[in-house]
Amino acid sequence: MKISNPELKVVRFGADDVIATSGWMSGPLTNTSGLFYIPAGQYSGAYSGSGDYVQFNGTFGNYDGSNYAIGNISGAEANSDREGLMSGGSYTFPDAGVTVDMSHLAPIAQQAYDAYSYGDGAYYSNGTSYYELYWQ
């Protein structure tokens, strides 16, 4: 969970001292949309093409303390461009043969997330963007 102004206090309830934090069960990404990449072997829905990863759009659901459920899944397609979003410098997109400076893709990297499944047909994300993981 991302908290922009974290706070930790000891609060007295009756005779007990309790540690309270500024977090809550729904993280700040809940109800926002993102671009997700999941290993093709973990994706059970239909998608076009073939490749190591499936790219899809979705919406962050409730946060359970470790991950977000992903809902409103759409636009699933095979995509090998995930590696480009994980790198700095320049990247050549294999399908198009075009090389771009990755600074042009920073806005996408800020909204792209890893997804995973426990095999139950649902998809999850820890909510940490590629920009946070690989570019900072």
CSV table of N, CA, C and O in Angstrom, one decimal:
chain,number,residue,atom,x,y,z
A,1,MET,N,0.8,-1.2,0.0
A,1,MET,CA,0.0,0.0,0.0
A,1,MET,C,0.9,1.2,0.0
A,1,MET,O,1.9,1.3,0.7
A,2,LYS,N,0.5,2.2,-0.8
A,2,LYS,CA,1.3,3.5,-0.8
A,2,LYS,C,0.5,4.5,0.0
A,2,LYS,O,-0.6,4.8,-0.2
A,3,ILE,N,1.2,5.1,0.9
A,3,ILE,CA,0.6,6.1,1.7
A,3,ILE,C,1.5,7.4,1.5
A,3,ILE,O,2.7,7.4,1.8
A,4,SER,N,0.8,8.5,1.1
A,4,SER,CA,1.6,9.7,0.8
A,4,SER,C,2.1,10.4,2.0
A,4,SER,O,3.1,11.0,2.0
A,5,ASN,N,1.3,10.3,3.1
A,5,ASN,CA,1.7,11.0,4.3
A,5,ASN,C,1.6,10.0,5.5
A,5,ASN,O,0.6,10.1,6.3
A,6,PRO,N,2.5,9.0,5.6
A,6,PRO,CA,2.4,8.0,6.6
A,6,PRO,C,2.5,8.6,8.0
A,6,PRO,O,3.2,9.6,8.2
A,7,GLU,N,1.8,8.0,8.9
A,7,GLU,CA,1.7,8.5,10.3
A,7,GLU,C,1.6,7.3,11.2
A,7,GLU,O,0.9,6.3,10.9
A,8,LEU,N,2.4,7.3,12.3
A,8,LEU,CA,2.3,6.2,13.3
A,8,LEU,C,2.2,6.9,14.6
A,8,LEU,O,3.1,7.7,15.0
A,9,LYS,N,1.2,6.5,15.4
A,9,LYS,CA,1.0,7.1,16.7
A,9,LYS,C,0.6,6.0,17.7
A,9,LYS,O,0.1,4.9,17.3
A,10,VAL,N,0.9,6.3,19.0
A,10,VAL,CA,0.4,5.4,20.0
A,10,VAL,C,-0.8,6.2,20.6
A,10,VAL,O,-0.7,7.3,21.0
A,11,VAL,N,-1.9,5.5,20.6
A,11,VAL,CA,-3.2,6.0,21.0
A,11,VAL,C,-3.7,5.3,22.2
A,11,VAL,O,-3.6,4.1,22.3
A,12,ARG,N,-4.2,6.0,23.2
A,12,ARG,CA,-4.7,5.3,24.4
A,12,ARG,C,-6.2,5.1,24.3
A,12,ARG,O,-7.0,6.0,24.1
A,13,PHE,N,-6.6,3.9,24.4
A,13,PHE,CA,-8.0,3.5,24.5
A,13,PHE,C,-8.2,2.9,25.9
A,13,PHE,O,-7.8,1.8,26.2
A,14,GLY,N,-8.9,3.6,26.8
A,14,GLY,CA,-9.1,3.2,28.1
A,14,GLY,C,-7.7,3.1,28.8
A,14,GLY,O,-7.0,4.0,28.9
A,15,ALA,N,-7.4,1.9,29.3
A,15,ALA,CA,-6.1,1.6,30.0
A,15,ALA,C,-5.1,1.0,29.0
A,15,ALA,O,-4.0,0.7,29.5
A,16,ASP,N,-5.5,0.9,27.7
A,16,ASP,CA,-4.5,0.2,26.8
A,16,ASP,C,-3.9,1.2,25.8
A,16,ASP,O,-4.6,2.1,25.3
A,17,ASP,N,-2.6,1.0,25.6
A,17,ASP,CA,-2.0,1.8,24.5
A,17,ASP,C,-2.0,1.0,23.3
A,17,ASP,O,-1.6,-0.2,23.2
A,18,VAL,N,-2.5,1.6,22.2
A,18,VAL,CA,-2.6,0.9,20.9
A,18,VAL,C,-1.8,1.7,19.8
A,18,VAL,O,-1.8,2.9,19.8
A,19,ILE,N,-1.1,0.9,19.0
A,19,ILE,CA,-0.3,1.6,17.9
A,19,ILE,C,-1.3,1.7,16.7
A,19,ILE,O,-1.9,0.8,16.3
A,20,ALA,N,-1.4,2.9,16.2
A,20,ALA,CA,-2.3,3.2,15.1
A,20,ALA,C,-1.5,3.7,13.9
A,20,ALA,O,-0.6,4.5,14.1
A,21,THR,N,-1.9,3.3,12.7
A,21,THR,CA,-1.2,3.8,11.5
A,21,THR,C,-2.3,4.5,10.6
A,21,THR,O,-3.5,4.4,10.8
A,22,SER,N,-1.8,5.2,9.6
A,22,SER,CA,-2.7,6.0,8.7
A,22,SER,C,-3.1,5.1,7.5
A,22,SER,O,-3.6,5.6,6.6
A,23,GLY,N,-2.8,3.8,7.5
A,23,GLY,CA,-3.2,3.0,6.4
A,23,GLY,C,-4.7,2.6,6.5
A,23,GLY,O,-5.4,2.8,7.5
A,24,TRP,N,-5.2,2.0,5.4
A,24,TRP,CA,-6.6,1.5,5.4
A,24,TRP,C,-6.6,0.3,4.4
A,24,TRP,O,-5.7,0.1,3.7
A,25,MET,N,-7.7,-0.5,4.4
A,25,MET,CA,-7.8,-1.7,3.7
A,25,MET,C,-7.8,-1.5,2.1
A,25,MET,O,-7.4,-2.3,1.4
A,26,SER,N,-8.4,-0.4,1.7
A,26,SER,CA,-8.3,-0.1,0.3
A,26,SER,C,-7.2,0.9,0.0
A,26,SER,O,-7.2,2.0,0.5
A,27,GLY,N,-6.3,0.4,-0.8
A,27,GLY,CA,-5.1,1.3,-1.1
A,27,GLY,C,-5.5,2.4,-2.1
A,27,GLY,O,-6.6,2.4,-2.6
A,28,PRO,N,-4.6,3.3,-2.3
A,28,PRO,CA,-4.9,4.5,-3.1
A,28,PRO,C,-5.1,4.1,-4.6
A,28,PRO,O,-5.6,4.9,-5.4
A,29,LEU,N,-4.6,2.9,-5.1
A,29,LEU,CA,-4.8,2.5,-6.4
A,29,LEU,C,-6.2,2.0,-6.7
A,29,LEU,O,-6.6,1.8,-7.9
A,30,THR,N,-7.0,1.6,-5.7
A,30,THR,CA,-8.3,1.0,-5.9
A,30,THR,C,-9.1,1.9,-6.8
A,30,THR,O,-9.2,3.1,-6.6
A,31,ASN,N,-9.8,1.3,-7.8
A,31,ASN,CA,-10.6,1.9,-8.8
A,31,ASN,C,-9.9,2.7,-9.8
A,31,ASN,O,-10.5,3.4,-10.7
A,32,THR,N,-8.5,2.6,-9.9
A,32,THR,CA,-7.8,3.2,-11.0
A,32,THR,C,-7.5,2.1,-12.0
A,32,THR,O,-7.5,1.0,-11.7
A,33,SER,N,-7.2,2.6,-13.2
A,33,SER,CA,-6.9,1.6,-14.3
A,33,SER,C,-5.4,1.5,-14.5
A,33,SER,O,-4.6,2.4,-14.2
A,34,GLY,N,-5.0,0.4,-15.1
A,34,GLY,CA,-3.6,0.2,-15.4
A,34,GLY,C,-3.4,-0.8,-16.6
A,34,GLY,O,-4.4,-1.4,-17.0
A,35,LEU,N,-2.2,-0.9,-17.0
A,35,LEU,CA,-1.8,-1.8,-18.1
A,35,LEU,C,-1.0,-2.9,-17.4
A,35,LEU,O,-0.1,-2.7,-16.7
A,36,PHE,N,-1.5,-4.2,-17.5
A,36,PHE,CA,-0.9,-5.3,-16.8
A,36,PHE,C,-0.3,-6.3,-17.8
A,36,PHE,O,-0.7,-6.5,-18.9
A,37,TYR,N,0.8,-6.9,-17.3
A,37,TYR,CA,1.5,-8.0,-18.0
A,37,TYR,C,1.6,-9.2,-17.1
A,37,TYR,O,2.0,-9.1,-16.0
A,38,ILE,N,1.1,-10.3,-17.6
A,38,ILE,CA,1.1,-11.6,-16.9
A,38,ILE,C,1.8,-12.7,-17.7
A,38,ILE,O,1.6,-12.7,-19.0
A,39,PRO,N,2.6,-13.6,-17.1
A,39,PRO,CA,3.1,-14.7,-17.9
A,39,PRO,C,2.0,-15.4,-18.6
A,39,PRO,O,0.9,-15.7,-18.1
A,40,ALA,N,2.2,-15.7,-19.9
A,40,ALA,CA,1.2,-16.4,-20.7
A,40,ALA,C,0.6,-17.6,-20.1
A,40,ALA,O,-0.6,-17.9,-20.2
A,41,GLY,N,1.5,-18.4,-19.4
A,41,GLY,CA,1.0,-19.6,-18.8
A,41,GLY,C,0.1,-19.4,-17.6
A,41,GLY,O,-0.6,-20.4,-17.2
A,42,GLN,N,0.0,-18.2,-17.1
A,42,GLN,CA,-0.9,-17.9,-16.0
A,42,GLN,C,-2.2,-17.3,-16.4
A,42,GLN,O,-3.1,-17.1,-15.6
A,43,TYR,N,-2.3,-16.9,-17.7
A,43,TYR,CA,-3.5,-16.3,-18.1
A,43,TYR,C,-4.5,-17.3,-18.7
A,43,TYR,O,-4.1,-18.0,-19.7
A,44,SER,N,-5.7,-17.4,-18.2
A,44,SER,CA,-6.6,-18.4,-18.6
A,44,SER,C,-7.7,-17.9,-19.6
A,44,SER,O,-8.4,-18.7,-20.2
A,45,GLY,N,-7.7,-16.6,-19.9
A,45,GLY,CA,-8.7,-16.1,-20.8
A,45,GLY,C,-8.2,-16.2,-22.2
A,45,GLY,O,-7.1,-16.6,-22.5
A,46,ALA,N,-9.0,-15.7,-23.1
A,46,ALA,CA,-8.7,-15.7,-24.6
A,46,ALA,C,-7.9,-14.5,-24.9
A,46,ALA,O,-8.1,-13.4,-24.3
A,47,TYR,N,-6.9,-14.6,-25.8
A,47,TYR,CA,-6.1,-13.5,-26.2
A,47,TYR,C,-5.6,-13.8,-27.6
A,47,TYR,O,-5.5,-14.9,-28.0
A,48,SER,N,-5.2,-12.7,-28.3
A,48,SER,CA,-4.7,-12.9,-29.7
A,48,SER,C,-3.2,-13.0,-29.6
A,48,SER,O,-2.5,-12.4,-28.8
A,49,GLY,N,-2.6,-13.7,-30.6
A,49,GLY,CA,-1.2,-13.8,-30.8
A,49,GLY,C,-0.5,-14.8,-29.9
A,49,GLY,O,-1.2,-15.6,-29.2
A,50,SER,N,0.8,-14.8,-29.9
A,50,SER,CA,1.5,-15.7,-29.0
A,50,SER,C,2.8,-15.0,-28.5
A,50,SER,O,3.2,-14.0,-29.1
A,51,GLY,N,3.2,-15.3,-27.3
A,51,GLY,CA,4.4,-14.7,-26.7
A,51,GLY,C,4.5,-15.1,-25.3
A,51,GLY,O,3.7,-15.8,-24.8
A,52,ASP,N,5.6,-14.6,-24.6
A,52,ASP,CA,5.8,-15.0,-23.3
A,52,ASP,C,4.9,-14.3,-22.3
A,52,ASP,O,4.6,-14.8,-21.2
A,53,TYR,N,4.4,-13.1,-22.6
A,53,TYR,CA,3.5,-12.4,-21.7
A,53,TYR,C,2.2,-12.0,-22.4
A,53,TYR,O,2.2,-11.8,-23.6
A,54,VAL,N,1.1,-11.9,-21.6
A,54,VAL,CA,-0.1,-11.4,-22.1
A,54,VAL,C,-0.3,-10.0,-21.5
A,54,VAL,O,-0.1,-9.8,-20.3
A,55,GLN,N,-0.6,-9.0,-22.3
A,55,GLN,CA,-0.9,-7.7,-21.9
A,55,GLN,C,-2.4,-7.5,-21.9
A,55,GLN,O,-3.1,-7.9,-22.8
A,56,PHE,N,-2.9,-6.8,-20.8
A,56,PHE,CA,-4.3,-6.5,-20.8
A,56,PHE,C,-4.5,-5.2,-19.9
A,56,PHE,O,-3.7,-4.8,-19.1
A,57,ASN,N,-5.6,-4.6,-20.2
A,57,ASN,CA,-6.1,-3.4,-19.4
A,57,ASN,C,-7.0,-3.9,-18.2
A,57,ASN,O,-7.7,-4.9,-18.4
A,58,GLY,N,-6.9,-3.2,-17.1
A,58,GLY,CA,-7.8,-3.6,-16.0
A,58,GLY,C,-7.9,-2.5,-15.0
A,58,GLY,O,-7.3,-1.5,-15.1
A,59,THR,N,-8.7,-2.8,-13.9
A,59,THR,CA,-8.9,-1.9,-12.9
A,59,THR,C,-8.5,-2.5,-11.5
A,59,THR,O,-8.8,-3.7,-11.3
A,60,PHE,N,-7.8,-1.7,-10.7
A,60,PHE,CA,-7.4,-2.2,-9.4
A,60,PHE,C,-8.6,-2.3,-8.5
A,60,PHE,O,-9.4,-1.4,-8.4
A,61,GLY,N,-8.8,-3.5,-7.9
A,61,GLY,CA,-9.9,-3.7,-6.9
A,61,GLY,C,-9.4,-3.4,-5.5
A,61,GLY,O,-8.5,-2.6,-5.3
A,62,ASN,N,-10.0,-4.2,-4.6
A,62,ASN,CA,-9.7,-4.0,-3.2
A,62,ASN,C,-8.3,-4.5,-2.9
A,62,ASN,O,-7.7,-5.4,-3.5
A,63,TYR,N,-7.6,-3.9,-1.9
A,63,TYR,CA,-6.3,-4.2,-1.4
A,63,TYR,C,-6.4,-5.0,-0.2
A,63,TYR,O,-7.1,-4.6,0.7
A,64,ASP,N,-5.8,-6.2,-0.1
A,64,ASP,CA,-6.0,-7.1,1.0
A,64,ASP,C,-4.8,-7.1,2.0
A,64,ASP,O,-4.6,-7.9,2.8
A,65,GLY,N,-3.9,-6.1,1.8
A,65,GLY,CA,-2.7,-6.0,2.7
A,65,GLY,C,-1.5,-6.4,2.0
A,65,GLY,O,-0.4,-6.1,2.4
A,66,SER,N,-1.6,-7.2,0.9
A,66,SER,CA,-0.4,-7.6,0.1
A,66,SER,C,-0.6,-7.4,-1.4
A,66,SER,O,0.4,-7.3,-2.1
A,67,ASN,N,-1.8,-7.5,-1.9
A,67,ASN,CA,-2.1,-7.3,-3.3
A,67,ASN,C,-3.5,-6.8,-3.6
A,67,ASN,O,-4.3,-6.7,-2.7
A,68,TYR,N,-3.6,-6.3,-4.8
A,68,TYR,CA,-4.9,-5.8,-5.3
A,68,TYR,C,-5.5,-6.9,-6.2
A,68,TYR,O,-4.8,-7.5,-7.0
A,69,ALA,N,-6.8,-7.1,-6.2
A,69,ALA,CA,-7.5,-7.9,-7.2
A,69,ALA,C,-7.6,-7.0,-8.4
A,69,ALA,O,-7.7,-5.8,-8.3
A,70,ILE,N,-7.6,-7.6,-9.6
A,70,ILE,CA,-7.7,-6.9,-10.8
A,70,ILE,C,-9.1,-7.2,-11.5
A,70,ILE,O,-9.4,-8.4,-11.6
A,71,GLY,N,-9.9,-6.2,-11.8
A,71,GLY,CA,-11.1,-6.5,-12.5
A,71,GLY,C,-11.2,-5.7,-13.8
A,71,GLY,O,-10.3,-5.0,-14.2
A,72,ASN,N,-12.4,-5.8,-14.4
A,72,ASN,CA,-12.7,-5.1,-15.7
A,72,ASN,C,-11.6,-5.3,-16.7
A,72,ASN,O,-11.1,-4.4,-17.4
A,73,ILE,N,-11.2,-6.6,-16.9
A,73,ILE,CA,-10.1,-7.0,-17.8
A,73,ILE,C,-10.6,-6.9,-19.2
A,73,ILE,O,-11.7,-7.3,-19.6
A,74,SER,N,-9.8,-6.2,-20.1
A,74,SER,CA,-10.1,-6.1,-21.5
A,74,SER,C,-8.8,-6.0,-22.3
A,74,SER,O,-7.8,-5.7,-21.8
A,75,GLY,N,-9.0,-6.2,-23.6
A,75,GLY,CA,-7.9,-6.0,-24.6
A,75,GLY,C,-6.7,-6.9,-24.5
A,75,GLY,O,-5.6,-6.5,-24.7
A,76,ALA,N,-7.0,-8.2,-24.0
A,76,ALA,CA,-5.8,-9.1,-23.8
A,76,ALA,C,-5.2,-9.5,-25.2
A,76,ALA,O,-5.9,-9.8,-26.1
A,77,GLU,N,-3.9,-9.3,-25.2
A,77,GLU,CA,-3.1,-9.8,-26.4
A,77,GLU,C,-1.7,-10.1,-26.0
A,77,GLU,O,-1.2,-9.7,-25.0
A,78,ALA,N,-1.1,-11.0,-26.7
A,78,ALA,CA,0.3,-11.4,-26.5
A,78,ALA,C,1.2,-10.3,-26.8
A,78,ALA,O,1.0,-9.5,-27.7
A,79,ASN,N,2.2,-10.1,-25.9
A,79,ASN,CA,3.1,-8.9,-26.1
A,79,ASN,C,4.4,-9.2,-25.5
A,79,ASN,O,4.5,-9.6,-24.4
A,80,SER,N,5.5,-9.0,-26.3
A,80,SER,CA,6.8,-9.2,-25.8
A,80,SER,C,7.5,-7.9,-25.5
A,80,SER,O,8.7,-7.8,-25.2
A,81,ASP,N,6.7,-6.8,-25.5
A,81,ASP,CA,7.3,-5.4,-25.3
A,81,ASP,C,7.5,-5.1,-23.8
A,81,ASP,O,8.1,-4.1,-23.5
A,82,ARG,N,7.1,-6.0,-22.9
A,82,ARG,CA,7.3,-5.8,-21.5
A,82,ARG,C,8.7,-5.5,-21.1
A,82,ARG,O,9.0,-4.7,-20.3
A,83,GLU,N,9.7,-6.2,-21.8
A,83,GLU,CA,11.1,-6.0,-21.5
A,83,GLU,C,11.5,-4.6,-21.7
A,83,GLU,O,12.4,-4.1,-21.0
A,84,GLY,N,10.9,-4.0,-22.7
A,84,GLY,CA,11.3,-2.6,-23.0
A,84,GLY,C,10.9,-1.7,-21.9
A,84,GLY,O,11.6,-0.7,-21.5
A,85,LEU,N,9.7,-1.9,-21.3
A,85,LEU,CA,9.2,-1.1,-20.2
A,85,LEU,C,10.0,-1.2,-18.9
A,85,LEU,O,10.0,-0.4,-18.1
A,86,MET,N,10.8,-2.3,-18.9
A,86,MET,CA,11.6,-2.6,-17.7
A,86,MET,C,13.0,-2.0,-17.8
A,86,MET,O,13.7,-2.1,-16.8
A,87,SER,N,13.3,-1.4,-18.9
A,87,SER,CA,14.7,-1.0,-19.1
A,87,SER,C,14.8,0.5,-19.3
A,87,SER,O,13.8,1.2,-19.6
A,88,GLY,N,15.9,1.0,-19.0
A,88,GLY,CA,16.2,2.4,-19.3
A,88,GLY,C,16.9,2.5,-20.6
A,88,GLY,O,17.0,1.5,-21.4
A,89,GLY,N,17.5,3.6,-21.0
A,89,GLY,CA,18.3,3.7,-22.2
A,89,GLY,C,17.4,3.6,-23.4
A,89,GLY,O,16.4,4.3,-23.5
A,90,SER,N,17.8,2.8,-24.4
A,90,SER,CA,16.9,2.6,-25.6
A,90,SER,C,16.5,1.2,-25.7
A,90,SER,O,17.1,0.3,-25.1
A,91,TYR,N,15.5,1.0,-26.5
A,91,TYR,CA,15.0,-0.4,-26.6
A,91,TYR,C,14.4,-0.6,-28.1
A,91,TYR,O,13.8,0.3,-28.6
A,92,THR,N,14.7,-1.7,-28.6
A,92,THR,CA,14.2,-2.1,-30.0
A,92,THR,C,13.0,-3.0,-29.8
A,92,THR,O,13.2,-4.1,-29.3
A,93,PHE,N,11.9,-2.6,-30.3
A,93,PHE,CA,10.7,-3.4,-30.2
A,93,PHE,C,10.8,-4.5,-31.3
A,93,PHE,O,10.9,-4.2,-32.5
A,94,PRO,N,10.8,-5.8,-30.9
A,94,PRO,CA,11.0,-6.8,-31.8
A,94,PRO,C,10.0,-7.0,-33.0
A,94,PRO,O,10.4,-7.3,-34.1
A,95,ASP,N,8.8,-6.7,-32.7
A,95,ASP,CA,7.7,-6.8,-33.8
A,95,ASP,C,7.9,-5.8,-34.9
A,95,ASP,O,7.7,-6.0,-36.0
A,96,ALA,N,8.3,-4.5,-34.5
A,96,ALA,CA,8.4,-3.4,-35.4
A,96,ALA,C,9.8,-3.2,-35.9
A,96,ALA,O,10.0,-2.5,-36.9
A,97,GLY,N,10.8,-3.6,-35.1
A,97,GLY,CA,12.2,-3.3,-35.5
A,97,GLY,C,12.5,-1.8,-35.3
A,97,GLY,O,13.4,-1.3,-35.9
A,98,VAL,N,11.8,-1.2,-34.4
A,98,VAL,CA,12.0,0.3,-34.2
A,98,VAL,C,12.7,0.4,-32.8
A,98,VAL,O,12.3,-0.2,-31.8
A,99,THR,N,13.7,1.3,-32.8
A,99,THR,CA,14.4,1.6,-31.6
A,99,THR,C,14.0,3.0,-31.1
A,99,THR,O,13.9,3.9,-31.8
A,100,VAL,N,13.6,3.0,-29.8
A,100,VAL,CA,13.2,4.3,-29.2
A,100,VAL,C,13.9,4.5,-27.9
A,100,VAL,O,14.4,3.6,-27.2
A,101,ASP,N,14.1,5.8,-27.6
A,101,ASP,CA,14.6,6.2,-26.3
A,101,ASP,C,13.5,5.9,-25.3
A,101,ASP,O,12.4,6.3,-25.4
A,102,MET,N,13.9,5.3,-24.2
A,102,MET,CA,12.9,4.8,-23.2
A,102,MET,C,12.2,6.0,-22.5
A,102,MET,O,11.2,5.8,-21.9
A,103,SER,N,12.9,7.2,-22.5
A,103,SER,CA,12.2,8.3,-21.8
A,103,SER,C,10.9,8.6,-22.4
A,103,SER,O,10.0,9.1,-21.8
A,104,HIS,N,10.7,8.2,-23.7
A,104,HIS,CA,9.4,8.5,-24.4
A,104,HIS,C,8.3,7.5,-23.8
A,104,HIS,O,7.1,7.8,-24.0
A,105,LEU,N,8.7,6.4,-23.2
A,105,LEU,CA,7.8,5.4,-22.7
A,105,LEU,C,7.6,5.5,-21.2
A,105,LEU,O,6.9,4.7,-20.6
A,106,ALA,N,8.2,6.5,-20.6
A,106,ALA,CA,8.1,6.6,-19.1
A,106,ALA,C,6.6,6.7,-18.7
A,106,ALA,O,6.3,6.1,-17.7
A,107,PRO,N,5.8,7.5,-19.4
A,107,PRO,CA,4.4,7.5,-18.9
A,107,PRO,C,3.7,6.1,-19.0
A,107,PRO,O,2.8,5.9,-18.1
A,108,ILE,N,4.1,5.3,-19.9
A,108,ILE,CA,3.5,3.9,-19.9
A,108,ILE,C,4.1,3.1,-18.8
A,108,ILE,O,3.4,2.4,-18.1
A,109,ALA,N,5.4,3.2,-18.5
A,109,ALA,CA,6.0,2.5,-17.5
A,109,ALA,C,5.4,2.9,-16.1
A,109,ALA,O,5.4,2.1,-15.2
A,110,GLN,N,4.9,4.1,-16.0
A,110,GLN,CA,4.3,4.5,-14.7
A,110,GLN,C,3.0,3.9,-14.5
A,110,GLN,O,2.5,3.9,-13.4
A,111,GLN,N,2.4,3.4,-15.6
A,111,GLN,CA,1.0,2.8,-15.5
A,111,GLN,C,1.0,1.3,-15.8
A,111,GLN,O,-0.1,0.8,-16.1
A,112,ALA,N,2.2,0.7,-15.9
A,112,ALA,CA,2.3,-0.7,-16.2
A,112,ALA,C,2.7,-1.5,-15.0
A,112,ALA,O,3.6,-1.1,-14.3
A,113,TYR,N,2.0,-2.7,-14.8
A,113,TYR,CA,2.2,-3.5,-13.6
A,113,TYR,C,2.3,-4.9,-13.9
A,113,TYR,O,1.7,-5.4,-14.9
A,114,ASP,N,3.0,-5.7,-13.1
A,114,ASP,CA,3.0,-7.1,-13.2
A,114,ASP,C,1.7,-7.6,-12.6
A,114,ASP,O,1.2,-7.1,-11.7
A,115,ALA,N,1.2,-8.7,-13.2
A,115,ALA,CA,0.0,-9.4,-12.7
A,115,ALA,C,0.4,-10.8,-12.5
A,115,ALA,O,1.3,-11.3,-13.1
A,116,TYR,N,-0.4,-11.5,-11.7
A,116,TYR,CA,-0.1,-12.9,-11.4
A,116,TYR,C,-1.5,-13.6,-11.0
A,116,TYR,O,-2.4,-12.9,-10.7
A,117,SER,N,-1.5,-14.9,-11.1
A,117,SER,CA,-2.7,-15.6,-10.7
A,117,SER,C,-2.3,-16.8,-9.8
A,117,SER,O,-1.2,-17.3,-9.9
A,118,TYR,N,-3.2,-17.1,-8.9
A,118,TYR,CA,-3.0,-18.3,-8.1
A,118,TYR,C,-3.6,-19.5,-8.7
A,118,TYR,O,-3.8,-20.5,-8.0
A,119,GLY,N,-4.0,-19.4,-9.9
A,119,GLY,CA,-4.7,-20.5,-10.6
A,119,GLY,C,-6.2,-20.6,-10.4
A,119,GLY,O,-6.8,-21.6,-10.7
A,120,ASP,N,-6.7,-19.6,-9.8
A,120,ASP,CA,-8.2,-19.6,-9.5
A,120,ASP,C,-9.0,-18.8,-10.5
A,120,ASP,O,-10.2,-18.6,-10.3
A,121,GLY,N,-8.3,-18.4,-11.6
A,121,GLY,CA,-9.0,-17.7,-12.6
A,121,GLY,C,-9.1,-16.2,-12.4
A,121,GLY,O,-9.6,-15.4,-13.2
A,122,ALA,N,-8.6,-15.7,-11.2
A,122,ALA,CA,-8.6,-14.3,-10.9
A,122,ALA,C,-7.1,-13.8,-11.0
A,122,ALA,O,-6.2,-14.6,-10.9
A,123,TYR,N,-7.0,-12.5,-11.1
A,123,TYR,CA,-5.7,-11.9,-11.4
A,123,TYR,C,-5.4,-10.9,-10.3
A,123,TYR,O,-6.3,-10.2,-9.8
A,124,TYR,N,-4.1,-10.7,-10.0
A,124,TYR,CA,-3.7,-9.9,-8.9
A,124,TYR,C,-2.5,-9.1,-9.2
A,124,TYR,O,-1.7,-9.5,-10.1
A,125,SER,N,-2.2,-8.0,-8.5
A,125,SER,CA,-1.0,-7.2,-8.7
A,125,SER,C,-0.6,-6.6,-7.4
A,125,SER,O,-1.5,-6.3,-6.5
A,126,ASN,N,0.7,-6.4,-7.1
A,126,ASN,CA,1.1,-5.8,-5.9
A,126,ASN,C,1.0,-4.3,-6.0
A,126,ASN,O,1.2,-3.6,-5.0
A,127,GLY,N,0.7,-3.7,-7.2
A,127,GLY,CA,0.5,-2.3,-7.3
A,127,GLY,C,1.7,-1.5,-7.5
A,127,GLY,O,1.7,-0.3,-7.4
A,128,THR,N,2.9,-2.1,-7.7
A,128,THR,CA,4.1,-1.4,-7.9
A,128,THR,C,4.4,-1.3,-9.3
A,128,THR,O,4.6,-2.3,-10.0
A,129,SER,N,4.5,-0.1,-9.9
A,129,SER,CA,4.6,0.1,-11.3
A,129,SER,C,6.0,-0.3,-11.8
A,129,SER,O,7.0,-0.3,-11.0
A,130,TYR,N,6.2,-0.5,-13.1
A,130,TYR,CA,7.5,-0.7,-13.7
A,130,TYR,C,8.4,0.5,-13.4
A,130,TYR,O,9.6,0.3,-13.3
A,131,TYR,N,7.9,1.7,-13.5
A,131,TYR,CA,8.7,2.9,-13.2
A,131,TYR,C,9.3,2.8,-11.8
A,131,TYR,O,10.5,3.1,-11.7
A,132,GLU,N,8.5,2.5,-10.8
A,132,GLU,CA,9.0,2.4,-9.5
A,132,GLU,C,10.0,1.2,-9.3
A,132,GLU,O,11.0,1.3,-8.6
A,133,LEU,N,9.7,0.1,-10.0
A,133,LEU,CA,10.5,-1.1,-9.8
A,133,LEU,C,11.9,-1.0,-10.5
A,133,LEU,O,12.9,-1.4,-10.0
A,134,TYR,N,11.9,-0.4,-11.7
A,134,TYR,CA,13.1,-0.5,-12.6
A,134,TYR,C,13.7,0.8,-12.9
A,134,TYR,O,14.9,0.8,-13.4
A,135,TRP,N,13.0,1.9,-12.8
A,135,TRP,CA,13.6,3.2,-13.3
A,135,TRP,C,14.0,4.1,-12.2
A,135,TRP,O,14.5,5.2,-12.4
A,136,GLN,N,13.7,3.8,-10.9
A,136,GLN,CA,14.1,4.7,-9.8
A,136,GLN,C,15.2,4.1,-9.0
A,136,GLN,O,15.4,3.0,-8.9
